[in-house]
C-alpha cells in the first residue's frame, strides 16, 4: 500500500499539477520549501477534485502529509513530524500530529474546509563514515566508498552527503556494477552495520563485499545463419573476461550482421552456462568458465521501398532527398535508416525526426520520416560580465529556414560600458556535399581600448568544412574586406599610426575541440590555428601576415581536483612591405586581462616605450597554469600562474620582456559557466605596472 502511494506521490510531484481550484476548501503546506509546498498543495487539490470538492476528506489530508514527509525525506530528513491544523465543516478546529511511521491516522469520517500543515523537518541525516570490507585488491576500499558517497569537495557540507536508504542502496549497486565490469558477475554487497545518531544526524555504515569467482569466456556458439548473413567469428582469446559489456558487444555484432543482410526484425537471445565450482579443476577455484550460446531468430528478409516524408511542408524536398541516400529494391538496413535520420536531424530547421515503416510488417516496407519543424525565428537575450568591459548585454535573433532550404540567419548585437558589437551571419548549409557550408558575415565593432578607440567594420565570405581529414578539425577558409580605424590614439606610435585603412585578406582557421564541457571543462583538450594574409592584390591598402595558435588541456587529478593548462601564441609580420609603418594598430596584440595575464587589466600587459607609453605587440606567448580544488559541489578554489612574453619588434624574438603573475580565486559553477573572482599578483611588474589586479568575470578563462 505504501509503495503504491509513494509511486503516486512521485508522479504528482514531478509533473507539478497546476489544476485551478476554488478558494474553498483550502489546504496550505509550510516547511518543505516554497517550491515543494506549492506542488504538494496543487497535487492534493487535484486528487480531492475527484471526490466531493466542497470539503477535504481524511484521505486527502493523509495524502498531503505523505507527500510532505516524502519530500523532506529525499533531502535526508528521515524522521519529520507534521502538525495538521484542521477546521471542520461545522467550524470546530482541532490539531493532529503525524510522524514518518503513520501510526496515528485521522478519525473518520472527516469533512474539513481548511487544513494547514506545518512540517517540522527534524535532524538531517548524512553519511559520516563509510567502511567497505572485502573489496580489495579488486577495488580500493576508498574508491568503493566514493561510489556510495561521491566526493563533492574538501569542504563538502552535510547536505552534500545526505543519507537516505535509497542512496545507500544505489551505492551498493554501484559497487556491484564496478565489480561486474571486472568480470565478477556473482559479486554481492550487504550492509553489516548501520549506526544512526538521532541528535547529530551522522550515519556510520559498514559494508561487506563478497566478490565471488571471476567469469571467463570458454566458448561461444551461434545458431545457424540466415540467408546472406555473415556472422562474426565466435573465437575468443584465452582468458577473455566475461562482462555484460562484452556480451552486449557480441549481441550487437550479430544484430548488425542481420541488419546489413536485410533482417530488421531479428531477435537475439543469449544463454550463459557457467561451470559450477564443484565441477572446476583445483586451479580454477577463483574463476568460472562460461559458455555463451547466441540464438538469432532472423524473421523475414525485407526489401526497401522508396522513402517518404511527412511534415515540414515548408522545407524543400530536394534538401531532404539529398540527405536520405536509400535505394529502392535494396535490403532494408536499419543502420542506414538511422544514419539517414541523423543526417536529417542535423538540419537546423528541424526540431526532431522520427521514422517508422509503411507497412509496419511484411517483405516490402517504405521508411516514413516524420519531420517536426522548429520555430522559423527565435530570439534570446544575452548577458555577461568582465572586469574590463563590466556588464555586457545584448540580444540574438536566429532564422532557421530561409529560402525554404534550411538556410540560417543570425543577428547579434551586444553592448557594454566599453564596447558595441554587431554581427549578421547568413549560412548556406551543405553547399558542396554534407560537410561544407558557405557563410556570409557583416560585422561592426566599436571598443574602447586602454590607449585608443578601436573601430572595425567589414564583411567576410567563407567556406567551412567539418572534420577535415588528417587533422579531424573543423576548417574555415574565408575572404575578409574591412575598414580599420583607431581614434583617440595615445599609443607611443600615434605619430606614425594610420588612423584609417582598408584591408583585404584570406584567412584559414582550423579548430578541434575534445573537451567534456566547453562551459566548464574538466577533461579533454582544444586547439586552434589561424593564419590571416592581407595583400594589396586582394583589394586592400596594406599587406601583413598574422598567425594565432592556441592549445588548452584539462585533466582530473583525483576526484575533486583538476589541472588546467593553456598555451597561446600570436605573431604579425609585414613580409613584402618596405616597413611596418602601415601595419594597422588593430592587428597588433594587446595582452592582459581576466582571460590573459591576470595581474593586469585588458591591454595593460602590452609593451611600453622608455616613457611608459603602450606599444602594440607584434609577437607574444602566453602560458596559463591552474590547479582547481572543489570546496563544495558548486564552489571551487583555484591557484594559478600566468606567464607572458612579448615584443614590439620581431628583431627581439622570442620576446623583449616577460611578466609573471601568481594568484588565487574562487569559482561558483552555474549552467552558463563559472562565476569567477580572482586576484593576480605580479611578481616582476614594470615601473608603471600595478602590483596586482582583482577580476570579477563570468566564463572559463581558456
XYZ file of C-alpha atoms in Angstrom:
702
model
C 0.000 0.000 0.000
C 2.784 2.396 0.976
C 4.818 1.652 -2.182
C 1.766 2.402 -4.315
C 1.198 5.687 -2.525
C 4.874 6.548 -2.917
C 4.686 6.000 -6.694
C 1.616 8.202 -6.843
C 3.407 10.891 -4.800
C 6.462 10.939 -7.029
C 4.367 11.131 -10.195
C 2.248 14.009 -8.977
C 5.167 15.964 -7.520
C 7.251 15.580 -10.700
C 4.616 16.911 -13.026
C 3.680 19.764 -10.693
C -0.007 19.701 -11.478
C -1.430 23.188 -11.712
C -5.107 22.480 -11.506
C -7.184 25.553 -10.792
C -9.480 25.133 -7.826
C -11.977 27.186 -5.977
C -10.923 29.200 -2.947
C -12.726 26.714 -0.659
C -11.875 24.282 0.726
C -8.319 25.458 1.390
C -5.159 23.499 2.147
C -1.745 25.015 2.842
C 1.645 23.398 3.353
C 4.643 25.022 5.001
C 8.095 23.628 5.771
C 9.188 21.633 2.716
C 10.451 24.640 0.734
C 8.315 27.136 -1.148
C 8.525 25.270 -4.441
C 7.649 21.861 -2.992
C 4.975 23.412 -0.768
C 3.145 24.678 -3.840
C 3.469 21.383 -5.702
C 2.029 19.435 -2.795
C -0.900 21.820 -2.478
C -1.713 21.532 -6.193
C -1.341 17.760 -6.172
C -3.724 17.332 -3.229
C -6.287 19.689 -4.745
C -6.164 17.647 -7.923
C -6.795 14.424 -6.007
C -9.533 15.976 -3.905
C -11.336 17.268 -7.010
C -12.208 13.699 -7.963
C -14.470 13.381 -4.902
C -16.631 15.928 -3.091
C -14.682 19.084 -3.940
C -16.549 21.191 -1.355
C -14.704 19.578 1.569
C -11.397 17.855 2.287
C -11.690 14.262 3.490
C -9.284 12.278 5.678
C -7.657 10.510 2.739
C -6.766 13.824 1.087
C -5.204 15.150 4.285
C -3.168 11.977 4.805
C -2.051 12.076 1.173
C -0.821 15.629 1.670
C 1.064 14.590 4.811
C 2.602 11.646 2.985
C 3.702 13.887 0.114
C 5.256 16.333 2.583
C 7.126 13.622 4.506
C 8.373 12.095 1.252
C 9.545 15.492 0.002
C 11.750 16.229 3.023
C 12.909 12.597 3.294
C 14.575 12.962 -0.121
C 16.774 15.651 1.461
C 17.815 13.459 4.390
C 15.129 14.449 6.923
C 14.090 10.901 7.717
C 12.116 11.495 10.915
C 9.978 14.603 10.379
C 6.705 15.383 12.075
C 3.715 17.159 10.564
C 1.267 19.204 12.614
C -2.149 19.483 10.952
C -4.489 22.317 11.957
C -7.910 21.168 10.714
C -11.154 23.131 10.606
C -14.288 21.005 10.267
C -17.327 21.894 8.209
C -19.186 22.882 11.387
C -16.460 25.382 12.416
C -14.832 23.136 15.027
C -10.994 23.062 14.889
C -8.502 20.521 16.187
C -4.826 19.617 15.865
C -3.448 16.263 14.758
C 0.230 15.243 14.643
C 1.788 12.743 12.230
C 5.242 11.183 12.109
C 7.060 9.069 9.492
C 5.502 5.842 10.792
C 1.923 6.983 10.035
C 0.796 5.075 13.100
C -1.603 7.847 14.179
C -4.215 8.296 11.442
C -7.093 10.756 11.342
C -10.510 9.917 12.767
C -13.189 9.138 10.210
C -15.407 10.398 8.768
C -13.820 13.818 8.256
C -15.254 16.799 6.350
C -12.852 19.717 6.591
C -12.999 23.131 4.947
C -9.456 24.193 5.835
C -6.236 22.307 6.521
C -2.881 23.910 7.446
C 0.112 21.565 7.507
C 3.267 22.630 9.323
C 6.248 20.364 8.555
C 8.934 20.082 11.226
C 11.886 18.526 9.448
C 13.924 17.458 12.445
C 17.558 16.481 12.045
C 19.134 15.883 8.634
C 20.904 12.529 8.334
C 24.184 12.363 6.439
C 26.918 9.860 5.681
C 29.650 10.341 8.270
C 31.855 7.277 7.780
C 31.553 4.526 5.174
C 33.694 1.414 5.621
C 33.860 -1.163 2.837
C 35.350 -4.578 3.607
C 36.246 -7.489 1.328
C 36.603 -5.475 -1.885
C 40.394 -5.193 -2.033
C 42.546 -5.854 -4.047
C 39.907 -5.806 -6.806
C 38.892 -2.260 -5.909
C 40.412 0.121 -3.396
C 38.222 0.407 -0.311
C 38.431 4.206 -0.531
C 37.270 4.159 -4.155
C 34.424 1.807 -3.246
C 33.361 4.216 -0.505
C 33.269 7.050 -3.050
C 30.790 5.039 -5.098
C 28.457 5.230 -2.105
C 29.193 8.870 -1.257
C 30.646 10.750 -4.268
C 33.215 13.344 -3.288
C 31.926 16.898 -3.602
C 34.966 18.779 -2.261
C 37.253 19.170 0.725
C 34.647 21.339 2.469
C 31.668 19.230 1.472
C 28.688 20.145 3.621
C 26.331 17.700 5.268
C 23.660 18.480 2.683
C 26.057 17.185 0.018
C 26.465 13.875 1.894
C 22.760 13.311 2.507
C 21.863 9.855 3.771
C 18.716 8.096 2.641
C 18.053 4.360 2.326
C 17.666 4.782 -1.435
C 21.061 6.465 -1.753
C 22.669 3.696 0.260
C 21.074 1.064 -1.971
C 22.247 2.943 -5.054
C 25.785 2.973 -3.643
C 25.696 -0.781 -3.072
C 24.524 -1.267 -6.643
C 27.393 0.893 -7.891
C 29.950 -1.255 -6.079
C 28.438 -4.399 -7.564
C 28.421 -2.818 -11.018
C 32.103 -1.877 -10.706
C 32.940 -5.492 -9.849
C 30.698 -6.849 -12.608
C 32.692 -4.772 -15.090
C 35.815 -6.606 -13.891
C 34.176 -9.987 -14.508
C 32.870 -10.748 -11.013
C 29.309 -11.425 -12.085
C 28.333 -13.059 -8.772
C 29.542 -10.221 -6.546
C 27.215 -9.244 -3.726
C 27.130 -6.401 -1.222
C 25.379 -6.141 2.131
C 25.189 -3.651 4.969
C 26.527 -5.288 8.137
C 26.220 -2.202 10.350
C 24.210 0.994 10.128
C 24.509 3.322 13.094
C 22.405 6.499 13.165
C 22.900 9.345 15.611
C 19.448 10.878 16.062
C 20.895 14.030 17.650
C 23.525 14.968 15.040
C 22.216 13.006 12.029
C 25.584 11.298 11.479
C 25.265 7.836 9.948
C 28.110 5.305 10.021
C 27.820 2.420 7.585
C 29.857 -0.767 7.249
C 29.526 -2.707 4.005
C 30.708 -6.232 3.319
C 31.537 -7.234 -0.261
C 31.636 -10.841 -1.481
C 33.230 -10.727 -4.952
C 32.790 -14.401 -5.866
C 34.719 -16.039 -8.712
C 35.746 -14.230 -11.880
C 33.943 -15.292 -15.030
C 35.969 -16.066 -18.138
C 34.607 -16.903 -21.580
C 35.216 -20.524 -22.511
C 33.417 -20.830 -25.833
C 30.846 -19.026 -27.982
C 28.305 -20.865 -30.121
C 25.862 -19.297 -32.550
C 22.721 -20.529 -34.226
C 22.753 -21.197 -37.955
C 22.957 -18.027 -40.028
C 20.046 -16.949 -42.227
C 20.500 -16.466 -45.954
C 23.000 -13.714 -46.747
C 24.080 -13.202 -43.126
C 27.818 -13.280 -42.397
C 28.143 -13.871 -38.675
C 31.167 -12.668 -36.691
C 33.723 -15.210 -35.594
C 32.931 -16.943 -32.308
C 36.609 -17.384 -31.453
C 37.675 -15.754 -28.201
C 41.159 -15.253 -26.820
C 42.078 -17.392 -23.788
C 41.414 -15.565 -20.543
C 38.782 -13.234 -22.020
C 36.781 -11.854 -19.105
C 33.017 -12.132 -19.363
C 31.148 -8.914 -18.614
C 27.746 -7.575 -19.528
C 29.518 -5.110 -21.800
C 31.389 -7.902 -23.607
C 28.167 -9.836 -24.141
C 26.329 -6.727 -25.375
C 29.091 -6.109 -27.917
C 28.757 -9.702 -29.122
C 24.987 -9.391 -29.468
C 25.349 -6.063 -31.285
C 27.780 -7.556 -33.824
C 25.323 -10.386 -34.556
C 22.447 -7.900 -34.847
C 24.416 -5.695 -37.256
C 25.229 -8.710 -39.435
C 21.491 -9.396 -39.788
C 20.675 -5.716 -40.403
C 23.160 -5.500 -43.275
C 21.531 -8.534 -44.907
C 18.037 -7.004 -44.623
C 16.610 -8.632 -41.480
C 15.280 -5.682 -39.427
C 13.084 -7.854 -37.168
C 15.876 -10.102 -35.890
C 15.536 -11.159 -32.264
C 18.631 -12.276 -30.375
C 18.864 -14.121 -27.075
C 21.852 -15.382 -25.135
C 22.267 -18.229 -22.711
C 25.171 -18.489 -20.278
C 26.377 -21.769 -18.817
C 28.977 -21.086 -16.123
C 30.863 -24.110 -14.910
C 29.911 -24.664 -11.255
C 32.761 -24.551 -8.713
C 32.232 -28.179 -7.853
C 32.971 -29.161 -11.477
C 36.030 -26.929 -11.768
C 39.583 -28.163 -11.627
C 41.602 -27.369 -8.469
C 43.398 -24.402 -10.079
C 40.068 -22.866 -11.158
C 38.512 -22.277 -7.725
C 38.699 -18.489 -8.089
C 37.125 -18.374 -11.532
C 34.358 -19.829 -13.617
C 34.447 -20.826 -17.255
C 31.344 -19.591 -19.080
C 29.933 -20.990 -22.299
C 27.818 -18.426 -24.173
C 25.208 -19.530 -26.712
C 23.749 -16.912 -29.072
C 20.436 -17.623 -30.772
C 19.135 -15.378 -33.556
C 15.585 -15.557 -34.908
C 16.012 -13.620 -38.127
C 12.432 -13.001 -39.215
C 11.650 -12.155 -42.860
C 14.173 -10.635 -45.234
C 12.777 -7.200 -46.135
C 13.189 -5.156 -49.311
C 13.327 -1.363 -49.121
C 10.694 0.753 -50.882
C 11.008 4.439 -51.755
C 11.386 6.681 -48.657
C 8.568 9.097 -47.807
C 8.416 12.331 -45.799
C 5.644 13.731 -43.635
C 5.597 17.167 -42.022
C 7.848 20.216 -42.506
C 5.960 21.171 -45.655
C 7.814 24.495 -45.737
C 11.149 22.725 -46.307
C 12.313 21.896 -49.832
C 12.036 18.160 -50.572
C 15.215 18.390 -52.627
C 17.152 19.204 -49.458
C 15.618 16.178 -47.745
C 16.310 13.795 -50.621
C 19.984 14.779 -50.635
C 20.304 13.619 -47.045
C 18.485 10.292 -47.441
C 20.556 8.009 -49.653
C 18.409 4.873 -49.669
C 17.879 2.923 -52.852
C 14.537 1.237 -53.503
C 14.922 -2.505 -54.041
C 17.884 -2.853 -51.680
C 17.787 -4.880 -48.428
C 16.264 -2.834 -45.624
C 19.177 -1.984 -43.330
C 18.059 -0.233 -40.107
C 21.595 1.091 -39.662
C 21.325 3.089 -42.890
C 17.820 4.215 -41.930
C 19.128 5.534 -38.620
C 22.049 7.251 -40.331
C 19.591 8.995 -42.665
C 17.543 10.066 -39.659
C 20.637 11.577 -38.033
C 21.572 13.391 -41.227
C 18.102 14.888 -41.430
C 18.326 15.826 -37.768
C 21.381 17.976 -38.487
C 19.179 20.394 -40.428
C 18.754 23.333 -38.068
C 15.220 23.984 -39.355
C 14.032 20.674 -37.874
C 13.291 20.197 -34.188
C 13.015 16.416 -34.424
C 12.892 13.463 -36.793
C 11.036 10.211 -36.171
C 10.920 7.225 -38.522
C 8.552 4.291 -38.899
C 7.614 1.954 -41.749
C 4.630 1.559 -44.037
C 3.512 -1.169 -43.825
C 4.943 -1.998 -40.397
C 5.327 -5.675 -41.335
C 5.838 -7.677 -44.487
C 8.571 -8.366 -47.029
C 8.496 -4.838 -48.510
C 8.459 -1.650 -46.414
C 8.868 2.053 -47.053
C 10.571 4.212 -44.404
C 8.426 7.208 -43.459
C 10.324 10.122 -41.922
C 8.108 12.253 -39.699
C 9.612 15.745 -39.574
C 8.923 18.270 -36.832
C 9.696 21.857 -37.805
C 11.162 24.216 -35.273
C 10.015 27.799 -34.940
C 11.279 29.662 -38.023
C 12.533 32.541 -35.871
C 13.908 32.527 -32.335
C 15.272 35.296 -30.180
C 17.188 35.356 -26.919
C 18.747 37.836 -24.539
C 22.456 37.748 -23.733
C 24.271 38.715 -20.544
C 27.856 38.636 -19.336
C 30.354 40.364 -17.108
C 34.075 41.062 -17.296
C 36.435 43.143 -15.194
C 37.280 45.496 -18.069
C 34.067 45.794 -20.065
C 31.976 45.153 -16.943
C 28.314 44.470 -17.718
C 27.621 43.099 -21.206
C 24.097 42.727 -22.525
C 22.534 42.152 -25.901
C 20.172 40.090 -27.970
C 20.330 37.432 -30.647
C 17.818 36.616 -33.382
C 18.055 33.403 -35.416
C 16.194 32.288 -38.521
C 16.361 28.601 -39.452
C 14.645 28.021 -42.793
C 15.248 30.899 -45.147
C 14.575 30.266 -48.843
C 12.814 27.010 -47.761
C 16.267 25.380 -47.911
C 17.266 25.418 -44.243
C 19.445 28.478 -44.741
C 20.230 30.189 -41.448
C 20.471 33.816 -40.421
C 21.921 35.040 -37.132
C 21.653 38.657 -35.977
C 23.515 39.640 -32.836
C 24.043 42.931 -31.034
C 25.961 43.269 -27.770
C 26.830 46.361 -25.787
C 28.877 47.013 -22.672
C 30.291 50.007 -20.856
C 33.335 49.797 -23.147
C 32.123 48.473 -26.492
C 29.394 47.959 -29.054
C 29.419 44.942 -31.345
C 27.054 43.663 -34.024
C 27.109 40.663 -36.342
C 24.973 39.317 -39.145
C 25.811 35.829 -40.430
C 23.999 34.101 -43.285
C 24.781 30.374 -43.622
C 24.060 28.080 -46.554
C 24.436 24.507 -45.252
C 25.723 21.645 -47.382
C 26.781 23.788 -50.313
C 29.134 21.034 -51.501
C 28.058 17.686 -50.062
C 27.123 17.436 -46.386
C 30.375 18.649 -44.873
C 30.923 22.062 -46.482
C 28.861 25.104 -45.525
C 29.059 28.588 -47.012
C 28.638 31.697 -44.894
C 28.478 35.441 -45.376
C 29.102 37.803 -42.464
C 28.703 41.528 -41.872
C 30.274 42.850 -38.687
C 30.948 46.007 -36.749
C 32.926 46.753 -33.579
C 33.467 49.939 -31.602
C 35.569 49.281 -28.488
C 37.397 51.491 -26.036
C 40.858 50.006 -25.573
C 43.262 51.138 -22.902
C 45.121 53.511 -25.266
C 42.872 54.015 -28.286
C 39.348 53.625 -29.634
C 39.100 50.539 -31.857
C 36.632 50.576 -34.761
C 36.239 47.757 -37.271
C 33.600 47.344 -39.992
C 33.574 44.825 -42.795
C 32.314 41.697 -44.491
C 33.501 38.090 -44.734
C 32.597 35.300 -47.126
C 33.863 31.798 -46.488
C 33.542 28.035 -46.655
C 33.590 25.734 -43.617
C 34.312 22.027 -43.708
C 33.581 19.892 -40.684
C 36.062 17.262 -39.513
C 38.617 17.668 -42.277
C 40.778 14.546 -42.852
C 44.264 14.201 -41.349
C 43.538 16.782 -38.658
C 39.967 15.802 -37.661
C 39.376 19.525 -37.300
C 36.750 21.982 -38.483
C 38.333 24.233 -41.100
C 37.214 27.580 -42.497
C 38.676 29.396 -45.489
C 37.409 32.967 -45.844
C 37.936 36.309 -47.561
C 37.529 39.465 -45.463
C 37.258 43.066 -46.568
C 37.208 45.551 -43.697
C 37.762 49.142 -42.700
C 40.044 49.522 -39.650
C 40.075 52.758 -37.665
C 41.698 53.927 -34.454
C 40.570 57.095 -32.684
C 41.858 58.944 -29.622
C 45.200 57.207 -30.069
C 47.502 57.543 -27.044
C 49.963 54.842 -28.100
C 53.670 55.585 -28.349
C 53.347 55.090 -32.131
C 50.489 57.546 -32.583
C 52.523 59.940 -34.747
C 53.061 57.279 -37.430
C 49.945 55.108 -36.984
C 47.365 55.285 -39.757
C 44.055 56.436 -38.346
C 42.095 54.579 -41.028
C 42.972 51.891 -43.540
C 41.246 49.233 -45.610
C 42.447 45.643 -45.592
C 41.568 42.625 -47.702
C 42.751 39.223 -46.534
C 42.474 35.474 -46.887
C 42.147 33.560 -43.609
C 42.451 29.855 -42.827
C 41.159 28.731 -39.432
C 41.353 25.217 -38.001
C 39.933 24.091 -34.654
C 39.421 20.832 -32.814
C 37.524 20.611 -29.528
C 37.577 17.445 -27.431
C 36.641 18.930 -24.062
C 33.983 17.195 -21.993
C 32.219 20.507 -21.348
C 33.020 23.735 -23.218
C 31.497 25.893 -20.464
C 33.320 24.252 -17.559
C 35.897 21.765 -18.860
C 37.198 19.021 -16.587
C 38.819 16.711 -19.111
C 39.997 16.874 -22.700
C 41.689 19.402 -24.927
C 41.084 22.075 -27.538
C 43.387 23.588 -30.121
C 43.066 26.148 -32.879
C 45.265 27.725 -35.534
C 44.525 30.788 -37.629
C 46.575 32.329 -40.422
C 45.480 35.631 -41.976
C 47.265 37.039 -45.026
C 46.409 40.545 -46.284
C 47.707 41.937 -49.575
C 47.042 44.846 -51.901
C 46.388 42.353 -54.689
C 43.288 41.218 -52.783
C 41.806 44.724 -52.814
C 43.217 46.310 -49.658
C 45.645 49.145 -48.943
C 48.221 47.298 -46.793
C 49.873 43.915 -46.531
C 50.579 41.796 -43.456
C 50.526 38.215 -42.213
C 49.011 37.345 -38.827
C 49.327 33.976 -37.069
C 47.490 32.873 -33.911
C 47.841 29.485 -32.216
C 46.181 28.143 -29.088
C 46.011 24.961 -27.033
C 44.128 24.144 -23.826
C 44.450 20.930 -21.819
C 42.342 19.771 -18.870
C 42.846 16.711 -16.687
C 41.364 15.445 -13.389
C 43.785 14.983 -10.505
C 41.892 12.810 -8.096
C 38.159 13.170 -7.599
C 37.887 16.840 -6.697
C 40.972 18.428 -8.243
C 41.662 19.448 -11.827
C 44.718 20.705 -13.665
C 44.203 23.233 -16.457
C 46.931 24.369 -18.858
C 46.575 26.946 -21.605
C 49.129 27.981 -24.221
C 48.621 30.671 -26.852
C 50.885 32.495 -29.282
C 50.452 35.256 -31.813
C 52.733 36.977 -34.305
C 52.178 39.547 -37.041
C 54.593 40.058 -39.922
C 54.893 42.515 -42.801
C 56.686 40.405 -45.395
C 56.648 42.096 -48.794
C 56.392 45.586 -47.273
C 59.272 48.073 -47.071
C 58.484 48.743 -43.382
C 55.765 48.195 -40.781
C 54.507 51.777 -40.581
C 51.314 50.838 -42.439
C 50.553 47.916 -40.129
C 47.116 48.698 -38.641
C 47.065 49.246 -34.895
C 44.024 46.933 -34.801
C 46.186 44.000 -35.943
C 48.761 44.293 -33.160
C 48.323 42.390 -29.907
C 47.355 43.951 -26.569
C 47.573 41.185 -23.916
C 46.339 41.314 -20.339
C 43.000 40.791 -18.598
C 40.878 38.167 -16.868
C 41.435 35.664 -19.703
C 45.081 36.517 -20.305
C 47.735 37.752 -17.830
C 45.536 38.181 -14.790
C 47.823 40.556 -12.912
C 46.653 43.353 -15.199
C 43.607 44.735 -16.917
C 42.832 44.206 -20.608
C 45.713 45.536 -22.735
C 47.772 46.597 -19.727
C 50.458 43.947 -20.333
C 51.354 45.377 -23.747
C 54.924 46.557 -24.456
C 55.894 50.049 -23.242
C 58.440 52.523 -24.540
C 61.016 54.259 -22.370
C 58.428 56.837 -21.349
C 55.945 54.185 -20.226
C 53.572 54.607 -23.166
C 51.984 51.469 -24.602
C 53.021 49.919 -27.922
C 51.070 47.118 -29.524
C 52.947 43.796 -29.515
C 53.993 42.153 -32.782
C 54.514 38.803 -31.047
C 53.502 37.283 -27.739
C 53.456 33.945 -25.939
C 51.056 33.306 -23.057
C 51.042 30.377 -20.633
C 48.274 29.796 -18.058
C 48.535 27.021 -15.470
C 45.754 26.429 -12.931
C 45.076 23.995 -10.115
C 41.395 23.886 -9.192
C 40.159 22.286 -5.965
C 36.472 21.712 -5.292
C 35.363 23.018 -1.904
C 31.708 22.074 -2.246
C 29.639 20.727 -5.108
C 29.382 24.176 -6.722
C 32.223 26.206 -5.222
C 35.885 25.666 -6.007
C 39.157 27.404 -5.248
C 41.853 27.971 -7.840
C 45.530 28.903 -7.723
C 47.237 29.939 -10.938
C 50.448 31.066 -12.603
C 50.382 33.175 -15.751
C 53.400 33.879 -17.928
C 53.614 36.400 -20.751
C 56.499 37.061 -23.079
C 56.022 39.751 -25.733
C 57.879 42.093 -28.021
C 57.037 45.158 -30.081
C 59.716 44.347 -32.657
C 60.315 40.998 -34.356
C 64.084 41.559 -34.114
C 63.741 40.833 -30.385
C 62.078 37.426 -30.778
C 61.088 35.376 -28.897
C 60.331 38.362 -26.604
C 61.839 41.552 -25.278
C 60.335 41.240 -21.805
C 58.477 38.682 -19.727
C 55.940 39.019 -16.937
C 54.891 36.533 -14.253
C 51.671 36.542 -12.267
C 50.560 34.239 -9.461
C 47.143 34.351 -7.899
C 44.138 32.668 -6.429
C 40.396 32.870 -6.675
C 37.001 31.335 -6.108
C 34.550 29.993 -8.674
C 30.853 29.297 -8.430
C 29.563 26.864 -11.043
C 26.449 27.859 -12.980
C 24.724 26.477 -16.064
C 26.339 29.206 -18.188
C 29.855 28.730 -16.830
C 31.740 29.645 -13.666
C 31.335 32.984 -11.923
C 34.927 33.909 -11.106
C 36.555 36.234 -8.596
C 40.347 36.127 -8.894
C 43.300 38.204 -7.776
C 46.547 38.155 -9.753
C 49.762 39.378 -8.123
C 52.560 40.497 -10.424
C 55.934 39.033 -9.448
C 58.042 41.300 -11.658
C 55.991 44.365 -12.578
C 57.470 47.108 -14.725
C 57.748 50.601 -13.235
C 54.217 51.664 -14.246
C 52.540 48.269 -13.850
C 50.164 47.614 -10.937
C 51.179 45.285 -8.128
C 48.134 43.195 -8.884
C 44.572 43.230 -10.177
C 41.259 41.927 -8.876
C 38.989 40.414 -11.536
C 35.304 39.560 -11.384
C 34.094 37.763 -14.502
C 31.838 35.094 -15.969
C 33.094 32.142 -18.010
C 36.100 29.835 -18.126
C 39.358 31.712 -18.868
C 40.731 29.445 -21.624
